[in-house]
Short mmCIF file of C-alpha atoms in Angstrom, two decimals:
data_model
loop_
_atom_site.label_atom_id
_atom_site.label_comp_id
_atom_site.label_asym_id
_atom_site.label_seq_id
_atom_site.Cartn_x
_atom_site.Cartn_y
_atom_site.Cartn_z
CA UNK A 221 128.25 173.60 89.58
CA UNK A 222 126.25 170.33 90.54
CA UNK A 223 122.61 170.60 88.56
CA UNK A 224 119.38 169.88 89.40
CA UNK A 225 117.96 167.89 86.80
CA UNK A 226 114.25 166.90 87.52
CA UNK A 227 110.99 167.63 88.33
CA UNK A 228 109.95 168.56 92.07
CA UNK A 229 107.63 165.94 92.12
CA UNK A 230 106.20 164.13 95.28
CA UNK A 231 105.92 161.39 93.17
CA UNK A 232 110.07 161.06 92.46
CA UNK A 233 109.75 160.15 96.31
CA UNK A 234 108.78 156.47 95.02
CA UNK A 235 111.23 156.66 92.33
CA UNK A 236 114.30 157.49 95.15
CA UNK A 237 113.33 155.52 97.80
CA UNK A 238 113.63 151.85 95.72
CA UNK A 239 117.28 153.09 95.29
CA UNK A 240 118.53 151.56 97.82
CA UNK A 241 121.95 149.58 98.52
CA UNK A 242 120.05 145.59 99.43
CA UNK A 243 120.80 145.23 102.96
CA UNK A 244 120.35 141.22 103.98
CA UNK A 245 116.80 141.88 105.42
CA UNK A 246 114.75 138.37 106.06
CA UNK A 247 111.90 139.88 108.91
CA UNK A 248 108.92 142.39 108.31
CA UNK A 249 110.74 144.06 112.28
CA UNK A 250 113.35 146.42 112.19
CA UNK A 251 115.08 147.36 115.63
CA UNK A 252 112.05 146.29 116.71
CA UNK A 253 109.02 148.33 114.54
CA UNK A 254 106.57 147.14 112.34
CA UNK A 255 107.74 147.20 108.38
CA UNK A 256 104.91 146.71 105.45
CA UNK A 257 107.06 144.20 103.91
CA UNK A 258 107.10 145.40 100.42
CA UNK A 259 109.39 148.18 102.22
CA UNK A 260 112.61 149.42 101.12
CA UNK A 261 115.18 148.15 102.50
CA UNK A 262 117.12 150.26 105.16
CA UNK A 263 115.61 150.87 108.34
CA UNK A 264 116.41 154.49 107.25
CA UNK A 265 113.41 154.41 105.19
CA UNK A 266 111.09 154.23 107.51
CA UNK A 267 112.72 157.64 110.59
CA UNK A 268 111.96 160.68 110.99
CA UNK A 269 114.78 161.95 113.93
CA UNK A 270 117.00 162.92 111.65
CA UNK A 271 118.79 162.70 108.33
CA UNK A 272 122.32 161.16 110.17
CA UNK A 273 120.56 158.08 109.92
CA UNK A 274 121.12 157.54 106.17
CA UNK A 275 122.67 154.85 105.05
CA UNK A 276 124.74 154.70 102.07
CA UNK A 277 124.16 153.33 98.97
CA UNK A 278 125.46 149.97 96.85
CA UNK A 279 127.66 153.27 94.25
CA UNK A 280 128.70 155.03 97.65
CA UNK A 281 129.72 150.90 98.99
CA UNK A 282 131.08 150.56 95.50
CA UNK A 283 133.08 153.82 95.13
CA UNK A 284 134.85 152.56 98.56
CA UNK A 285 136.67 149.26 96.47
CA UNK A 286 137.87 152.74 93.96
CA UNK A 287 139.79 155.39 95.79
CA UNK A 288 143.59 155.13 96.20
CA UNK A 289 144.79 153.93 99.46
CA UNK A 290 147.87 156.24 100.03
CA UNK A 291 148.14 158.25 103.49
CA UNK A 292 146.43 161.37 104.17
CA UNK A 293 147.72 162.04 107.11
CA UNK A 294 151.27 162.39 104.64
CA UNK A 295 149.28 164.17 102.15
CA UNK A 296 149.87 161.72 99.83
CA UNK A 297 146.32 160.32 99.23
CA UNK A 298 145.26 161.14 95.81
CA UNK A 299 141.31 160.87 95.80
CA UNK A 300 141.25 162.67 99.28
CA UNK A 301 143.41 166.26 98.40
CA UNK A 302 141.15 165.82 95.51
CA UNK A 303 137.87 165.69 97.10
CA UNK A 304 139.25 168.69 99.28
CA UNK A 305 139.86 171.13 96.42
CA UNK A 306 137.11 170.43 94.68
CA UNK A 307 134.81 171.11 97.49
CA UNK A 308 136.44 174.13 98.67
CA UNK A 309 136.22 174.93 95.01
CA UNK A 310 132.00 174.79 95.48
CA UNK A 311 132.66 177.32 98.67
CA UNK A 312 134.78 180.27 97.05
CA UNK A 313 137.25 178.78 99.03
CA UNK A 314 141.21 177.79 98.04
CA UNK A 315 141.98 175.05 100.22
CA UNK A 316 139.70 172.24 101.99
CA UNK A 317 140.35 170.16 104.84
CA UNK A 318 138.11 166.81 105.62
CA UNK A 319 137.96 165.51 109.12
CA UNK A 320 135.37 162.99 111.08
CA UNK A 321 132.55 165.03 111.02
CA UNK A 322 130.79 168.50 112.15
CA UNK A 323 131.99 168.85 115.59
CA UNK A 324 135.17 167.79 114.74
CA UNK A 325 135.19 170.61 111.56
CA UNK A 326 133.42 173.34 114.29
CA UNK A 327 136.00 173.19 117.25
CA UNK A 328 138.84 173.11 114.78
CA UNK A 329 138.24 175.58 113.44
CA UNK A 330 137.47 177.90 116.44
CA UNK A 331 140.51 176.15 117.66
CA UNK A 332 142.70 177.76 114.62
CA UNK A 333 140.80 181.15 114.89
CA UNK A 334 141.14 181.45 118.50
CA UNK A 335 144.33 181.67 119.29
CA UNK A 336 145.01 184.21 122.15
CA UNK A 337 142.58 184.43 125.44
CA UNK A 338 140.24 186.27 126.46
CA UNK A 339 137.59 185.87 123.33
CA UNK A 340 134.73 185.01 122.78
CA UNK A 341 132.50 183.58 120.04
CA UNK A 342 128.94 185.11 118.62
CA UNK A 343 126.19 182.21 117.61
CA UNK A 344 122.57 182.19 117.31
CA UNK A 345 121.68 180.63 120.90
CA UNK A 346 120.37 177.74 119.83
CA UNK A 347 123.08 177.27 117.75
CA UNK A 348 124.69 173.30 117.27
CA UNK A 349 128.38 175.06 118.55
CA UNK A 350 127.28 175.72 121.24
CA UNK A 351 124.61 173.31 122.19
CA UNK A 352 125.26 170.22 120.73
CA UNK A 353 129.21 170.54 119.97
CA UNK A 354 130.07 169.09 124.37
CA UNK A 355 131.42 172.42 125.62
CA UNK A 356 134.33 171.88 123.06
CA UNK A 357 134.32 175.73 122.67
CA UNK A 358 135.24 176.04 126.33
CA UNK A 359 137.55 173.02 126.61
CA UNK A 360 139.16 173.13 123.45
CA UNK A 361 139.54 176.70 122.26
CA UNK A 362 139.23 178.64 126.08
CA UNK A 363 136.47 180.73 124.79
CA UNK A 364 133.47 181.96 126.14
CA UNK A 365 130.18 182.08 123.95
CA UNK A 366 128.05 184.93 123.65
CA UNK A 367 124.35 183.67 122.74
CA UNK A 368 121.50 185.56 121.00
CA UNK A 369 118.61 186.06 120.88
CA UNK A 370 117.36 186.42 117.14
CA UNK A 371 115.39 189.57 117.43
CA UNK A 372 112.78 188.13 114.51
CA UNK A 373 112.10 184.55 115.96
CA UNK A 374 114.15 182.69 113.36
CA UNK A 375 117.42 184.02 111.81
CA UNK A 376 120.11 185.96 113.39
CA UNK A 377 120.80 189.76 111.60
CA UNK A 378 122.94 192.21 111.18
CA UNK A 379 121.55 194.29 114.78
CA UNK A 380 121.23 190.90 116.21
CA UNK A 381 124.85 190.68 115.87
CA UNK A 382 125.46 194.03 117.02
CA UNK A 383 123.05 193.60 120.24
CA UNK A 384 125.63 190.81 121.10
CA UNK A 385 129.46 191.64 119.75
CA UNK A 386 131.80 193.25 122.49
CA UNK A 387 133.85 195.01 120.44
CA UNK A 388 135.83 197.04 123.46
CA UNK A 389 138.79 196.85 125.63
CA UNK A 390 137.21 197.02 128.88
CA UNK A 391 139.46 194.16 130.54
CA UNK A 392 135.71 192.66 132.62
CA UNK A 393 134.72 191.17 129.46
CA UNK A 394 135.89 188.43 126.65
CA UNK A 395 136.71 190.04 123.49
CA UNK A 396 134.26 188.70 120.39
CA UNK A 397 137.03 187.21 117.75
CA UNK A 398 134.60 184.73 115.54
CA UNK A 399 131.07 184.97 115.21
CA UNK A 400 129.74 181.79 114.08
CA UNK A 401 126.44 181.24 112.30
CA UNK A 402 123.92 178.21 111.17
CA UNK A 403 122.64 177.24 107.59
CA UNK A 404 120.40 175.64 108.15
CA UNK A 405 119.13 175.57 111.70
CA UNK A 406 116.36 174.28 112.70
CA UNK A 407 115.30 173.58 108.81
CA UNK A 408 115.29 178.12 108.07
CA UNK A 409 117.27 179.73 105.95
CA UNK A 410 120.01 182.49 106.75
CA UNK A 411 119.17 185.10 103.88
CA UNK A 412 122.11 185.64 101.56
CA UNK A 413 122.14 189.81 102.24
CA UNK A 414 122.05 189.33 105.71
CA UNK A 415 125.04 187.74 105.54
CA UNK A 416 126.42 190.10 103.56
CA UNK A 417 125.13 192.82 106.35
CA UNK A 418 126.92 190.83 109.15
CA UNK A 419 130.06 190.63 106.54
CA UNK A 420 130.03 194.10 106.75
CA UNK A 421 130.15 194.79 110.23
CA UNK A 422 132.78 191.49 111.08
CA UNK A 423 135.02 193.57 108.46
CA UNK A 424 134.44 196.39 109.54
CA UNK A 425 135.74 195.20 113.51
CA UNK A 426 138.63 192.85 112.79
CA UNK A 427 135.99 190.14 113.39
CA UNK A 428 136.28 186.29 112.22
CA UNK A 429 133.32 184.78 110.47
CA UNK A 430 132.52 180.71 110.42
CA UNK A 431 129.59 178.86 108.74
CA UNK A 432 128.21 175.95 110.39
CA UNK A 433 127.21 174.82 106.83
CA UNK A 434 125.88 171.22 108.27
CA UNK A 435 122.72 171.56 105.80
CA UNK A 436 124.23 174.48 103.43
CA UNK A 437 123.24 171.30 100.77
CA UNK A 438 119.25 171.99 101.91
CA UNK A 439 119.91 175.79 102.19
CA UNK A 440 121.41 176.79 98.46
CA UNK A 441 118.45 173.48 97.02
CA UNK A 442 115.86 175.72 97.85
CA UNK A 443 117.32 178.61 96.23
CA UNK A 444 118.59 180.59 98.44
CA UNK A 445 122.23 181.38 96.84
CA UNK A 446 125.43 179.31 95.48
CA UNK A 447 127.30 177.12 97.38
CA UNK A 448 130.34 179.72 96.53
CA UNK A 449 127.59 182.54 97.26
CA UNK A 450 127.14 181.95 100.71
CA UNK A 451 131.16 180.47 101.22
CA UNK A 452 132.54 183.99 100.43
CA UNK A 453 131.55 185.82 102.63
CA UNK A 454 133.92 183.88 105.73
CA UNK A 455 137.38 183.41 106.70
CA UNK A 456 135.22 179.19 107.20
CA UNK A 457 132.25 176.96 106.13
CA UNK A 458 132.49 173.21 107.35
CA UNK A 459 130.11 171.29 105.39
CA UNK A 460 128.89 167.57 105.75
CA UNK A 461 128.66 164.38 104.33
CA UNK A 462 126.78 161.82 106.13
CA UNK A 463 123.51 163.71 107.01
CA UNK A 464 121.51 164.89 104.46
CA UNK A 465 123.79 164.11 101.31
CA UNK A 466 123.76 159.91 103.05
CA UNK A 467 127.70 159.21 103.11
CA UNK A 468 129.27 157.30 106.19
CA UNK A 469 130.96 159.64 107.41
CA UNK A 470 132.79 163.05 107.01
CA UNK A 471 133.01 166.45 106.71
CA UNK A 472 134.74 168.54 105.09
CA UNK A 473 136.30 172.58 106.70
CA UNK A 474 137.72 174.95 103.78
CA UNK A 475 139.19 178.18 104.39
CA UNK A 476 142.68 180.13 103.10
CA UNK A 477 145.91 177.90 102.59
CA UNK A 478 147.50 179.84 105.54
CA UNK A 479 143.88 178.39 108.09
CA UNK A 480 144.42 175.27 106.42
CA UNK A 481 147.81 174.83 107.62
CA UNK A 482 146.71 175.31 111.29
CA UNK A 483 143.39 173.49 111.08
CA UNK A 484 145.98 170.17 110.17
CA UNK A 485 147.72 171.07 113.14
CA UNK A 486 144.47 171.58 115.40
CA UNK A 487 143.01 168.25 113.23
CA UNK A 488 146.30 166.03 114.98
CA UNK A 489 146.20 167.61 117.43
CA UNK A 490 142.25 166.18 118.60
CA UNK A 491 143.54 163.09 116.24
CA UNK A 492 141.43 163.69 113.65
CA UNK A 493 143.50 162.63 111.60
CA UNK A 494 142.86 159.77 109.61
CA UNK A 495 144.52 157.65 107.47
CA UNK A 496 143.92 156.19 103.96
CA UNK A 497 140.67 158.82 103.71
CA UNK A 498 140.07 157.84 99.84
CA UNK A 499 137.63 155.53 100.37
CA UNK A 500 135.73 157.75 102.81
CA UNK A 501 135.96 160.64 100.61
CA UNK A 502 135.46 158.85 97.07
CA UNK A 503 131.54 157.42 99.22
CA UNK A 504 130.95 161.21 99.94
CA UNK A 505 132.09 162.75 96.75
CA UNK A 506 129.38 159.86 95.00
CA UNK A 507 126.91 160.83 97.83
CA UNK A 508 127.48 164.87 96.71
CA UNK A 509 126.69 163.86 92.93
CA UNK A 510 124.08 161.52 93.14
CA UNK A 511 121.73 162.94 96.31
CA UNK A 512 122.58 166.92 96.65
CA UNK A 513 120.43 167.25 93.44
CA UNK A 514 117.61 164.84 95.28
CA UNK A 515 117.02 167.31 97.88
CA UNK A 516 114.44 169.47 96.45
CA UNK A 517 112.50 165.88 96.51
CA UNK A 518 112.78 166.41 100.47
CA UNK A 519 111.39 169.17 101.18
CA UNK A 520 108.12 169.78 98.70
CA UNK A 521 107.68 166.42 100.33
CA UNK A 522 107.79 168.27 103.88
CA UNK A 523 105.66 171.14 102.85
CA UNK A 524 103.17 168.29 102.05
CA UNK A 525 103.91 167.05 105.93
CA UNK A 526 103.27 170.19 107.52
CA UNK A 527 100.19 171.27 105.13
CA UNK A 528 98.72 168.29 106.50
CA UNK A 529 99.54 168.94 109.52
CA UNK A 530 97.99 172.34 109.89
CA UNK A 531 94.84 171.32 108.53
CA UNK A 532 94.70 168.63 111.42
CA UNK A 533 94.74 171.98 113.99
CA UNK A 534 98.91 171.18 114.99
CA UNK A 535 101.36 174.87 114.91
CA UNK A 536 104.15 175.34 113.67
CA UNK A 537 107.85 176.54 115.29
CA UNK A 538 108.83 178.35 112.53
CA UNK A 539 109.01 178.33 109.03
CA UNK A 540 109.13 175.57 107.00
CA UNK A 541 111.63 175.74 104.13
CA UNK A 542 113.82 173.27 103.65
CA UNK A 543 113.72 169.57 105.60
CA UNK A 544 112.10 170.20 108.63
CA UNK A 545 109.51 170.38 110.39
CA UNK A 546 109.03 171.70 114.06
CA UNK A 547 106.17 171.32 115.62
CA UNK A 548 104.64 173.83 118.84
CA UNK A 549 103.70 170.71 120.69
CA UNK A 550 102.82 173.16 123.90
CA UNK A 551 100.96 175.80 121.92
CA UNK A 552 99.53 172.36 120.78
CA UNK A 553 98.52 170.61 123.67
CA UNK A 554 100.42 167.15 123.22
CA UNK A 555 102.91 165.62 123.92
CA UNK A 556 105.62 164.38 121.93
CA UNK A 557 105.72 160.87 123.29
CA UNK A 558 102.29 160.58 122.57
CA UNK A 559 103.41 160.62 118.69
CA UNK A 560 106.75 158.71 119.30
CA UNK A 561 104.71 155.34 121.35
CA UNK A 562 101.40 155.98 118.02
CA UNK A 563 104.53 156.57 115.54
CA UNK A 564 105.77 152.76 116.46
CA UNK A 565 102.62 151.63 115.67
CA UNK A 566 102.35 152.89 111.99
CA UNK A 567 105.59 151.44 111.53
CA UNK A 568 107.65 154.99 111.39
CA UNK A 569 109.87 156.22 114.14
CA UNK A 570 109.11 159.83 115.61
CA UNK A 571 111.60 161.75 116.95
CA UNK A 572 111.92 164.13 120.00
CA UNK A 573 110.40 167.84 120.91
CA UNK A 574 108.18 167.91 118.03
CA UNK A 575 110.88 167.72 115.21
CA UNK A 576 110.56 166.30 112.12
CA UNK A 577 113.40 165.66 109.70
CA UNK A 578 112.69 164.45 106.16
CA UNK A 579 115.48 162.68 104.31
CA UNK A 580 115.91 161.12 100.81
CA UNK A 581 115.46 157.30 101.78
CA UNK A 582 111.67 157.91 103.57
CA UNK A 583 109.71 156.38 101.62
CA UNK A 584 105.71 156.60 100.42
CA UNK A 585 104.80 154.48 103.25
CA UNK A 586 106.49 156.23 105.86
CA UNK A 587 104.52 159.34 104.22
CA UNK A 588 101.60 157.86 104.50
CA UNK A 589 101.95 156.30 108.31
CA UNK A 590 103.69 159.64 109.70
CA UNK A 591 100.29 161.29 108.33
CA UNK A 592 98.51 158.53 110.09
CA UNK A 593 100.34 159.16 113.13
CA UNK A 594 99.62 162.81 113.41
CA UNK A 595 95.54 161.76 113.09
CA UNK A 596 96.10 159.09 115.09
CA UNK A 597 97.09 161.73 117.63
CA UNK A 598 94.55 164.25 117.28
CA UNK A 599 91.93 162.31 117.70
CA UNK A 600 92.78 160.65 121.06
CA UNK A 601 93.47 163.79 121.89
CA UNK A 602 90.09 164.85 121.11
CA UNK A 603 87.98 162.28 123.08
CA UNK A 604 89.93 162.57 126.11
CA UNK A 605 91.96 159.05 125.33
CA UNK A 606 95.57 160.14 126.91
CA UNK A 607 97.30 160.94 129.78
CA UNK A 608 98.01 164.46 130.10
CA UNK A 609 100.22 163.55 133.22
CA UNK A 610 102.48 161.51 130.78
CA UNK A 611 105.88 162.88 131.47
CA UNK A 612 108.27 163.13 128.35
CA UNK A 613 111.30 161.40 128.77
CA UNK A 614 113.37 163.28 126.30
CA UNK A 615 117.33 162.51 125.72
CA UNK A 616 120.36 165.24 125.69
CA UNK A 617 119.23 165.31 122.23
CA UNK A 618 115.77 165.96 122.32
CA UNK A 619 116.88 169.82 120.55
CA UNK A 620 118.97 168.87 118.10
CA UNK A 621 118.72 171.49 115.02
#
């Protein structure tokens, strides 16, 4: 069990941001954006676009030099095997498998569960597994998707699942074989009691359950339940170490011994079998020990930002429960491009579609810069200083979850 050892105070952010791997940066600019002279030495400290840009700390990099160097494909690397077993135990499962990314973990899981077409996967219409994994369900698993819009606007309920699932033998349709849930999604928590209800329904109909738990750490750090409380309701779970936890690479897929043996075949077939992975798994292990207890601080900072934005008249799309804020730009009459440009002037990076992500390497100066950015945009909008016909430049990852 990983324990939290500190009070939830925003002042903790100053202490956290000071413990960075000291990159050698003499310039006052990083990625073309001006930085204060006393900034923490990582570009992630001022970047609110996502938590994947967290950089490995000195202790993570040091741990990479202290791992075993066996061949993990041959099951000969002790560090990797121990780490996989540890993560599986945390999630209430028997076996684990280290994979290059969360996408790899999700797609390997789907291909392992889905063995005989026709078949389909039921998920939230915003789920990463269907919106942001390059069509892997179709290309790797030959699967149809039943994407369901949650009736409460936040998370899927068992009633939503019943409404979307295909369970009969009508040969015109691809029957539901897997229910794939995501926690957190859009920074919101899927309640444990709802997971239990969906699990009961899935079991009754012989449907497998998979959890994209890339940010399950955040849900558990927010007090929604333990890792094993969630994990035991699913046939397979992926958790990511390179997002909020800050490791350089990797996710772990967990499940039964039979499932993981199948997953190893699939991992190999798509080029995901890596050799001396002890260097990577040791860094991920260090991230788990060091960063997981710090996540509540990021949640408190996020709530502080939300309250500030609301005080300025900004509308928020989703409940702010962990480390993400989604501004409702349409309802507020604001353009994302305005925030991006103003953010540059205040030394911070702003994402797309009104999404803000707080991670543990964000520093207090960045929080102040983001608040100033939003204040400036609101004032300029009120003064009529913006071109209302500004076109939004939203790349493919504009709808990141």
